[in-house]
XYZ file of N, CA and C in Angstrom:
672
model
N -29.032 -2.425 35.453
C -27.638 -2.604 35.880
C -27.544 -3.810 36.811
N -26.446 -4.555 36.704
C -26.259 -5.735 37.537
C -25.952 -5.339 38.971
N -26.314 -6.242 39.912
C -25.947 -5.972 41.296
C -24.475 -6.339 41.510
N -23.978 -6.086 42.714
C -22.547 -6.251 42.991
C -22.087 -7.687 42.780
N -22.881 -8.656 43.256
C -22.496 -10.060 43.117
C -22.468 -10.486 41.652
N -23.458 -10.033 40.898
C -23.495 -10.375 39.476
C -22.314 -9.757 38.739
N -21.992 -8.530 39.061
C -20.881 -7.860 38.394
C -19.555 -8.544 38.715
N -19.411 -8.992 39.962
C -18.197 -9.722 40.347
C -18.069 -11.007 39.542
N -19.189 -11.724 39.404
C -19.197 -12.968 38.621
C -18.814 -12.692 37.167
N -19.426 -11.682 36.591
C -19.162 -11.349 35.192
C -17.705 -10.937 34.994
N -17.190 -10.127 35.905
C -15.820 -9.621 35.773
C -14.787 -10.742 35.776
N -15.069 -11.821 36.515
C -14.115 -12.932 36.571
C -14.029 -13.684 35.246
N -15.044 -13.543 34.394
C -15.054 -14.269 33.124
C -14.719 -13.385 31.927
N -14.668 -12.084 32.144
C -14.156 -11.171 31.124
C -12.811 -10.666 31.640
N -11.743 -11.357 31.262
C -10.454 -11.108 31.910
C -9.818 -9.771 31.527
N -10.487 -9.013 30.676
C -9.993 -7.665 30.385
C -10.505 -6.642 31.394
N -11.355 -7.058 32.333
C -11.998 -6.119 33.266
C -10.990 -5.232 33.986
N -9.924 -5.839 34.502
C -8.927 -5.071 35.259
C -8.125 -4.119 34.375
N -8.237 -4.281 33.059
C -7.501 -3.418 32.128
C -8.365 -2.267 31.604
N -9.597 -2.184 32.086
C -10.471 -1.087 31.673
C -10.239 0.130 32.552
N -10.270 1.306 31.960
C -10.194 2.523 32.770
C -11.583 2.822 33.346
N -11.706 3.778 34.257
C -13.011 4.049 34.893
C -14.137 4.332 33.903
N -13.854 5.081 32.844
C -14.886 5.374 31.851
C -15.328 4.100 31.132
N -14.365 3.260 30.790
C -14.684 2.012 30.092
C -15.467 1.064 30.997
N -15.109 1.027 32.276
C -15.875 0.197 33.212
C -17.313 0.692 33.317
N -17.479 1.980 33.272
C -18.821 2.559 33.324
C -19.634 2.161 32.086
N -18.996 2.186 30.929
C -19.652 1.745 29.692
C -20.072 0.283 29.818
N -19.165 -0.536 30.328
C -19.433 -1.963 30.492
C -20.624 -2.177 31.428
N -20.570 -1.563 32.605
C -21.601 -1.771 33.621
C -22.978 -1.313 33.152
N -23.021 -0.244 32.378
C -24.306 0.314 31.940
C -24.888 -0.378 30.709
N -24.147 -1.308 30.152
C -24.604 -1.934 28.905
C -24.616 -3.458 28.948
N -24.500 -4.027 30.133
C -24.605 -5.473 30.261
C -25.862 -5.808 31.061
N -26.639 -6.744 30.556
C -27.918 -7.096 31.176
C -28.054 -8.614 31.247
N -28.934 -9.056 32.133
C -29.250 -10.476 32.211
C -30.362 -10.778 31.211
N -30.196 -11.863 30.458
C -31.195 -12.257 29.459
C -31.567 -13.723 29.660
N -32.754 -14.081 29.195
C -33.227 -15.463 29.271
C -33.721 -15.895 27.896
N -33.375 -17.119 27.523
C -33.811 -17.675 26.248
C -34.446 -19.039 26.486
N -35.598 -19.253 25.892
C -36.256 -20.548 26.010
C -35.575 -21.578 25.119
N -35.679 -22.834 25.500
C -35.107 -23.929 24.718
C -35.582 -23.847 23.269
N -34.639 -23.935 22.337
C -34.959 -23.895 20.920
C -34.960 -22.515 20.304
N -34.837 -21.474 21.127
C -34.870 -20.104 20.604
C -33.613 -19.814 19.792
N -33.803 -19.191 18.628
C -32.668 -18.806 17.790
C -32.211 -17.400 18.155
N -31.020 -17.305 18.748
C -30.480 -16.022 19.188
C -29.865 -15.236 18.044
N -29.269 -15.977 17.129
C -28.436 -15.317 16.118
C -28.475 -16.127 14.837
N -28.636 -15.445 13.715
C -28.601 -16.090 12.408
C -28.132 -15.070 11.385
N -28.051 -15.507 10.139
C -27.576 -14.604 9.086
C -28.531 -13.438 8.856
N -29.788 -13.614 9.236
C -30.795 -12.572 9.002
C -30.981 -11.627 10.185
N -30.374 -11.959 11.319
C -30.598 -11.158 12.523
C -29.496 -10.119 12.702
N -29.791 -9.125 13.510
C -28.797 -8.108 13.810
C -27.727 -8.676 14.742
N -26.558 -8.064 14.696
C -25.470 -8.481 15.575
C -25.899 -8.268 17.026
N -25.697 -9.280 17.849
C -26.266 -9.289 19.190
C -25.360 -8.652 20.237
N -24.133 -9.126 20.308
C -23.209 -8.720 21.358
C -22.510 -9.942 21.914
N -21.848 -9.793 23.033
C -21.108 -10.899 23.647
C -21.919 -11.472 24.798
N -21.968 -12.805 24.857
C -22.773 -13.498 25.859
C -21.898 -14.286 26.819
N -22.217 -14.212 28.095
C -21.629 -15.070 29.116
C -22.750 -15.948 29.648
N -22.609 -17.254 29.497
C -23.678 -18.167 29.896
C -23.621 -18.422 31.392
N -24.741 -18.214 32.051
C -24.850 -18.487 33.482
C -25.410 -19.879 33.729
N -26.440 -20.257 32.983
C -27.025 -21.594 33.099
C -27.605 -21.990 31.752
N -27.756 -23.292 31.554
C -28.261 -23.772 30.273
C -27.139 -24.009 29.288
N -27.392 -23.793 28.012
C -26.367 -24.026 27.003
C -26.786 -23.528 25.634
N -25.796 -23.248 24.798
C -26.025 -22.776 23.436
C -25.335 -23.701 22.442
N -25.894 -23.757 21.243
C -25.273 -24.522 20.159
C -24.993 -23.577 18.998
N -23.755 -23.607 18.518
C -23.335 -22.776 17.391
C -23.187 -23.688 16.176
N -23.846 -23.334 15.081
C -23.833 -24.222 13.920
C -23.928 -23.428 12.622
N -23.617 -24.111 11.524
C -23.810 -23.540 10.196
C -24.890 -24.343 9.483
N -25.456 -23.728 8.456
C -26.567 -24.337 7.736
C -26.192 -24.454 6.267
N -26.294 -25.679 5.726
C -25.969 -25.882 4.316
C -27.128 -25.415 3.435
N -26.887 -25.355 2.129
C -27.926 -24.902 1.204
C -29.134 -25.827 1.210
N -28.907 -27.111 1.496
C -30.030 -28.054 1.521
C -30.670 -28.160 2.903
N -30.264 -27.269 3.819
C -30.907 -27.215 5.129
C -30.287 -28.092 6.195
N -29.163 -28.743 5.884
C -28.527 -29.608 6.882
C -27.725 -28.761 7.864
N -27.888 -29.066 9.146
C -27.180 -28.335 10.194
C -25.887 -29.058 10.558
N -24.812 -28.301 10.678
C -23.524 -28.847 11.112
C -23.103 -28.096 12.369
N -23.104 -28.797 13.487
C -22.743 -28.179 14.758
C -21.244 -27.901 14.799
N -20.889 -26.660 15.092
C -19.482 -26.279 15.200
C -18.969 -26.500 16.613
N -19.739 -26.069 17.596
C -19.409 -26.330 18.996
C -20.609 -25.990 19.864
N -20.519 -26.401 21.126
C -21.585 -26.145 22.088
C -20.990 -25.419 23.287
N -21.800 -24.559 23.888
C -21.339 -23.725 24.994
C -22.115 -24.046 26.258
N -21.401 -24.082 27.375
C -21.959 -24.458 28.671
C -21.826 -23.295 29.648
N -22.384 -23.437 30.865
C -22.243 -22.366 31.861
C -20.793 -21.931 32.052
N -20.599 -20.630 32.160
C -19.306 -19.954 32.320
C -18.545 -19.764 31.007
N -19.089 -20.279 29.907
C -18.480 -20.034 28.600
C -18.915 -18.671 28.066
N -18.041 -18.066 27.275
C -18.336 -16.787 26.626
C -18.523 -17.023 25.134
N -19.561 -16.428 24.572
C -19.833 -16.534 23.136
C -19.513 -15.202 22.469
N -18.490 -15.210 21.611
C -18.070 -14.002 20.901
C -18.637 -13.961 19.483
N -18.917 -15.127 18.894
C -19.420 -15.128 17.522
C -20.794 -14.485 17.400
N -21.477 -14.285 18.526
C -22.736 -13.531 18.496
C -22.470 -12.044 18.261
N -21.186 -11.677 18.259
C -20.773 -10.302 17.927
C -19.835 -10.320 16.728
N -20.030 -11.300 15.842
C -19.089 -11.520 14.738
C -19.025 -10.361 13.752
N -20.023 -9.477 13.761
C -20.034 -8.364 12.803
C -18.875 -7.394 13.015
N -18.274 -7.395 14.196
C -17.152 -6.474 14.422
C -15.804 -7.183 14.349
N -15.833 -8.489 14.064
C -14.584 -9.243 13.967
C -14.166 -9.313 12.503
N -13.016 -8.756 12.189
C -12.530 -8.764 10.811
C -12.287 -10.184 10.331
N -12.604 -10.422 9.056
C -12.339 -11.697 8.382
C -13.234 -12.842 8.841
N -14.268 -12.559 9.627
C -15.267 -13.585 9.933
C -16.386 -13.385 8.918
N -16.343 -14.160 7.834
C -17.225 -13.884 6.701
C -18.324 -14.924 6.512
N -18.346 -15.978 7.325
C -19.389 -16.982 7.156
C -20.502 -16.761 8.180
N -21.686 -17.237 7.835
C -22.858 -17.038 8.686
C -22.992 -18.178 9.688
N -23.110 -17.834 10.946
C -23.338 -18.840 11.977
C -24.714 -18.630 12.591
N -25.256 -19.710 13.109
C -26.533 -19.680 13.806
C -26.286 -20.114 15.248
N -27.027 -19.531 16.159
C -26.874 -19.864 17.576
C -28.255 -20.118 18.160
N -28.449 -21.317 18.708
C -29.712 -21.701 19.340
C -29.495 -22.015 20.809
N -30.538 -21.807 21.607
C -30.515 -22.246 23.001
C -30.820 -23.740 23.037
N -29.882 -24.534 23.559
C -30.091 -25.977 23.656
C -31.102 -26.324 24.733
N -31.160 -25.500 25.749
C -32.089 -25.674 26.856
C -32.455 -24.277 27.347
N -33.379 -24.186 28.295
C -33.675 -22.873 28.873
C -32.376 -22.284 29.411
N -32.052 -21.090 28.978
C -30.720 -20.527 29.230
C -30.797 -19.123 29.818
N -29.964 -18.893 30.835
C -29.764 -17.551 31.376
C -28.343 -17.110 31.033
N -28.213 -15.862 30.651
C -26.894 -15.360 30.266
C -26.810 -13.868 30.549
N -25.588 -13.360 30.467
C -25.351 -11.921 30.558
C -24.925 -11.440 29.179
N -25.596 -10.409 28.700
C -25.337 -9.893 27.357
C -24.752 -8.490 27.423
N -23.540 -8.351 26.879
C -22.927 -7.037 26.675
C -23.279 -6.619 25.256
N -24.114 -5.584 25.117
C -24.659 -5.272 23.790
C -23.571 -4.868 22.798
N -23.916 -5.001 21.523
C -22.925 -4.839 20.468
C -22.358 -3.423 20.410
N -23.177 -2.418 20.726
C -22.681 -1.044 20.698
C -21.563 -0.819 21.694
N -21.782 -1.285 22.929
C -20.771 -1.118 23.975
C -19.539 -1.962 23.680
N -19.764 -3.210 23.256
C -18.624 -4.080 22.980
C -17.797 -3.541 21.821
N -18.464 -3.027 20.803
C -17.755 -2.460 19.652
C -16.892 -1.277 20.081
N -17.433 -0.442 20.935
C -16.684 0.730 21.409
C -15.468 0.300 22.226
N -15.677 -0.632 23.154
C -14.558 -1.107 23.975
C -13.527 -1.833 23.120
N -14.005 -2.606 22.162
C -13.138 -3.374 21.279
C -12.240 -2.459 20.453
N -12.764 -1.320 20.039
C -12.009 -0.413 19.169
C -11.013 0.453 19.932
N -11.241 0.659 21.233
C -10.371 1.587 21.960
C -9.490 0.923 23.021
N -9.710 -0.372 23.283
C -8.925 -1.045 24.317
C -8.349 -2.335 23.747
N -7.035 -2.406 23.660
C -6.386 -3.549 23.024
C -6.630 -4.842 23.793
N -6.864 -4.755 25.101
C -7.112 -5.963 25.893
C -8.474 -6.570 25.569
N -9.432 -5.729 25.268
C -10.745 -6.223 24.840
C -10.630 -6.871 23.461
N -9.883 -6.217 22.584
C -9.663 -6.774 21.246
C -8.964 -8.127 21.333
N -7.935 -8.220 22.173
C -7.216 -9.484 22.335
C -8.119 -10.569 22.908
N -8.974 -10.190 23.855
C -9.917 -11.136 24.446
C -10.822 -11.729 23.369
N -11.324 -10.871 22.494
C -12.238 -11.322 21.442
C -11.550 -12.288 20.488
N -10.354 -11.955 20.056
C -9.668 -12.810 19.092
C -9.128 -14.083 19.734
N -8.715 -14.006 20.986
C -8.275 -15.212 21.685
C -9.430 -16.190 21.825
N -10.592 -15.684 22.212
C -11.767 -16.542 22.346
C -12.150 -17.153 21.001
N -12.091 -16.342 19.949
C -12.444 -16.831 18.617
C -11.491 -17.914 18.153
N -10.196 -17.717 18.381
C -9.198 -18.716 17.981
C -9.408 -20.020 18.733
N -9.681 -19.924 20.029
C -9.932 -21.130 20.819
C -11.138 -21.887 20.279
N -12.176 -21.169 19.908
C -13.373 -21.824 19.382
C -13.130 -22.413 17.997
N -12.244 -21.809 17.232
C -11.963 -22.372 15.923
C -11.208 -23.693 16.022
N -10.580 -23.958 17.140
C -10.020 -25.286 17.380
C -11.147 -26.304 17.449
N -12.250 -25.923 18.095
C -13.423 -26.795 18.146
C -14.022 -26.975 16.753
N -14.036 -25.891 15.974
C -14.571 -25.961 14.615
C -13.747 -26.926 13.766
N -12.424 -26.828 13.856
C -11.550 -27.714 13.090
C -11.741 -29.163 13.502
N -11.919 -29.398 14.795
C -12.161 -30.751 15.285
C -13.461 -31.292 14.707
N -14.489 -30.456 14.656
C -15.780 -30.883 14.107
C -15.635 -31.278 12.637
N -14.916 -30.468 11.859
C -14.762 -30.772 10.436
C -13.817 -31.951 10.201
N -12.822 -32.111 11.041
C -11.941 -33.275 10.925
C -12.731 -34.562 11.112
N -13.644 -34.554 12.082
C -14.463 -35.743 12.295
C -15.334 -36.035 11.081
N -15.975 -34.990 10.547
C -16.865 -35.179 9.403
C -16.098 -35.680 8.181
N -14.896 -35.129 7.957
C -14.145 -35.439 6.746
C -13.346 -36.732 6.829
N -12.820 -37.052 8.008
C -11.823 -38.114 8.083
C -12.205 -39.321 8.946
N -13.259 -39.228 9.736
C -13.634 -40.358 10.581
C -14.861 -41.058 10.030
N -14.882 -42.379 10.156
C -16.073 -43.122 9.765
C -17.221 -42.756 10.695
N -18.446 -42.962 10.228
C -19.586 -42.499 11.006
C -19.723 -43.235 12.330
N -19.401 -44.523 12.368
C -19.521 -45.248 13.639
C -18.578 -44.668 14.693
N -17.377 -44.249 14.276
C -16.440 -43.636 15.219
C -16.939 -42.267 15.675
N -17.468 -41.491 14.738
C -18.001 -40.170 15.101
C -19.124 -40.297 16.116
N -20.016 -41.235 15.882
C -21.140 -41.423 16.796
C -20.659 -41.930 18.147
N -19.687 -42.842 18.142
C -19.150 -43.363 19.406
C -18.493 -42.246 20.219
N -17.712 -41.399 19.560
C -17.066 -40.271 20.245
C -18.115 -39.343 20.839
N -19.154 -39.063 20.064
C -20.216 -38.173 20.547
C -20.909 -38.758 21.776
N -21.256 -40.030 21.722
C -21.950 -40.658 22.849
C -21.073 -40.680 24.098
N -19.791 -40.945 23.935
C -18.879 -40.946 25.084
C -18.737 -39.541 25.667
N -18.673 -38.531 24.807
C -18.605 -37.145 25.291
C -19.851 -36.792 26.095
N -21.007 -37.226 25.613
C -22.254 -36.949 26.330
C -22.281 -37.669 27.672
N -21.763 -38.893 27.710
C -21.693 -39.634 28.976
C -20.822 -38.911 29.986
N -19.714 -38.367 29.522
C -18.780 -37.680 30.419
C -19.378 -36.414 31.020
N -20.403 -35.863 30.369
C -21.046 -34.656 30.886
C -22.085 -34.960 31.958
N -22.477 -36.225 32.064
C -23.532 -36.587 33.009
C -23.001 -37.570 34.038
N -23.802 -37.801 35.065
C -23.423 -38.741 36.123
C -24.159 -40.063 35.991
N -24.745 -40.305 34.825
C -25.495 -41.542 34.632
C -25.109 -42.174 33.305
N -25.658 -43.358 33.041
C -25.375 -44.042 31.781
C -26.459 -43.765 30.745
N -27.314 -42.773 31.026
C -28.412 -42.447 30.117
C -28.187 -41.089 29.458
N -28.426 -41.037 28.167
C -28.296 -39.814 27.381
C -29.683 -39.423 26.895
N -30.158 -38.278 27.323
C -31.517 -37.853 26.971
C -31.490 -36.938 25.749
N -31.343 -37.568 24.598
C -31.352 -36.864 23.315
C -32.145 -37.680 22.304
N -32.830 -36.999 21.405
C -33.534 -37.688 20.331
C -32.575 -37.941 19.170
N -32.991 -38.803 18.253
C -32.173 -39.059 17.073
C -32.019 -37.803 16.224
N -33.052 -36.986 16.159
C -32.958 -35.718 15.423
C -31.889 -34.807 16.016
N -31.862 -34.721 17.347
C -30.872 -33.871 18.012
C -29.459 -34.373 17.753
N -29.271 -35.676 17.872
C -27.945 -36.249 17.630
C -27.498 -35.959 16.201
N -28.406 -36.106 15.249
C -28.076 -35.841 13.846
C -27.614 -34.398 13.649
N -28.287 -33.458 14.298
C -27.892 -32.050 14.190
C -26.521 -31.814 14.810
N -26.267 -32.454 15.953
C -25.010 -32.229 16.655
C -23.807 -32.750 15.876
N -23.988 -33.859 15.160
C -22.827 -34.441 14.481
C -22.867 -34.250 12.963
N -23.824 -33.464 12.479
C -23.865 -33.127 11.064
C -24.198 -34.284 10.160
N -25.266 -34.992 10.484
C -25.673 -36.137 9.681
C -27.191 -36.119 9.509
N -27.710 -37.174 8.908
C -29.156 -37.311 8.731
C -29.718 -38.221 9.817
N -30.962 -37.979 10.200
C -31.571 -38.780 11.258
C -31.610 -40.256 10.881
N -31.846 -40.555 9.603
C -31.929 -41.949 9.170
C -30.597 -42.668 9.369
N -29.498 -41.956 9.108
C -28.164 -42.551 9.289
C -27.904 -42.810 10.768
N -28.260 -41.846 11.614
C -28.113 -42.016 13.061
C -28.939 -43.192 13.539
N -30.165 -43.287 13.059
C -31.065 -44.364 13.472
C -30.481 -45.734 13.140
N -29.948 -45.878 11.931
C -29.367 -47.166 11.523
C -28.165 -47.533 12.377
N -27.304 -46.551 12.660
C -26.104 -46.854 13.429
C -26.440 -47.154 14.885
N -27.394 -46.435 15.454
C -27.812 -46.734 16.824
C -28.394 -48.143 16.907
N -29.146 -48.526 15.881
C -29.693 -49.885 15.842
C -28.570 -50.912 15.785
N -27.533 -50.618 15.004
C -26.380 -51.522 14.925
C -25.682 -51.620 16.277
N -25.503 -50.484 16.957
C -24.900 -50.489 18.293
C -25.756 -51.290 19.263
N -27.062 -51.163 19.125
C -27.965 -51.901 20.010
C -27.830 -53.400 19.775
N -27.722 -53.808 18.523
C -27.569 -55.228 18.193
C -26.247 -55.793 18.707
N -25.257 -54.905 18.880
C -23.961 -55.336 19.418
C -23.937 -55.334 20.944
N -25.044 -54.960 21.557
C -25.123 -54.945 23.017
C -24.481 -53.734 23.659
N -24.285 -52.672 22.879
C -23.626 -51.468 23.391
C -24.611 -50.553 24.105
N -25.843 -50.511 23.617
C -26.819 -49.575 24.176
C -28.239 -50.104 24.031
N -29.127 -49.439 24.740
C -30.560 -49.691 24.616
C -31.246 -48.364 24.326
N -32.263 -48.394 23.488
C -32.965 -47.172 23.114
C -34.389 -47.151 23.653
N -34.812 -45.976 24.051
C -36.213 -45.732 24.369
C -36.562 -44.362 23.810
N -37.793 -43.988 23.856
C -38.215 -42.728 23.238
C -37.508 -41.531 23.877
N -36.677 -40.843 23.090
C -36.005 -39.644 23.570
C -34.797 -39.880 24.451
N -34.349 -41.126 24.572
C -33.173 -41.384 25.413
C -32.441 -42.644 24.959
N -31.189 -42.716 25.351
C -30.322 -43.856 25.047
C -29.597 -44.243 26.326
N -29.589 -45.531 26.640
C -28.851 -45.999 27.811
C -27.673 -46.840 27.343
N -26.483 -46.445 27.746
C -25.272 -47.183 27.386
C -25.134 -48.381 28.318
N -25.117 -49.567 27.754
C -25.040 -50.792 28.555
C -23.635 -51.384 28.593
N -22.795 -51.020 27.636
C -21.416 -51.529 27.628
C -20.485 -50.418 27.134
N -19.974 -49.645 28.085
C -19.122 -48.506 27.743
C -17.809 -48.958 27.116
N -17.277 -50.093 27.553
C -16.008 -50.582 27.004
C -16.129 -50.922 25.521
N -17.234 -51.551 25.146
C -17.454 -51.851 23.729
C -17.525 -50.568 22.913
N -18.163 -49.561 23.492
C -18.273 -48.276 22.802
C -16.895 -47.657 22.607
N -16.052 -47.739 23.635
C -14.694 -47.191 23.541
C -13.873 -47.906 22.475
N -14.090 -49.204 22.329
C -13.311 -49.980 21.364
C -13.632 -49.614 19.918
N -14.733 -48.923 19.709
C -15.083 -48.497 18.351
C -14.229 -47.327 17.867
N -13.618 -46.623 18.809
C -12.847 -45.427 18.457
C -11.441 -45.794 17.975
């Protein structure tokens, strides 16, 4: 069972908490635990059992789909204080596609197991609304991901991705490999490599093993 401070933190991110009756709060408290996942660990896939709902405390998760030829298409990424509901997709009606969830880095989270969440979801409309609201919000990210793949040229997609990564950090360096970038934007490593080389030739960035340094952010913005 979580201590008082942990429970307070968790309650602020599950906004249905105040709508639970005493019995439901007891179910919640007795079925939520702290979990840790190492970088690269696969939490959820089409072959795994339904996990439950996750609240990320530190680290990050990547939610993606896998094509028949093994290509990964990132749907969205989750950061500290984000809630992951698709890890409990087995109880959400009309969610019929298989998603995979990996730890992007060493991650700590709070997991409300699927049994407890399913029970609360079925008997409390506020829990049900929370689940569907979160899912709808994330599907906005999914639509954005597919819009980029379908309608934007690859140089624009890569430029948008690099700028987003810059905005998450306080430096001009992005510590990602070409393989990682390819997975995040749904492309092949060879395509990423060629475009990064083109950006480098234009004086936009410099590459080193496992990292990219943006040398001209304005030029990068002009590509969008």
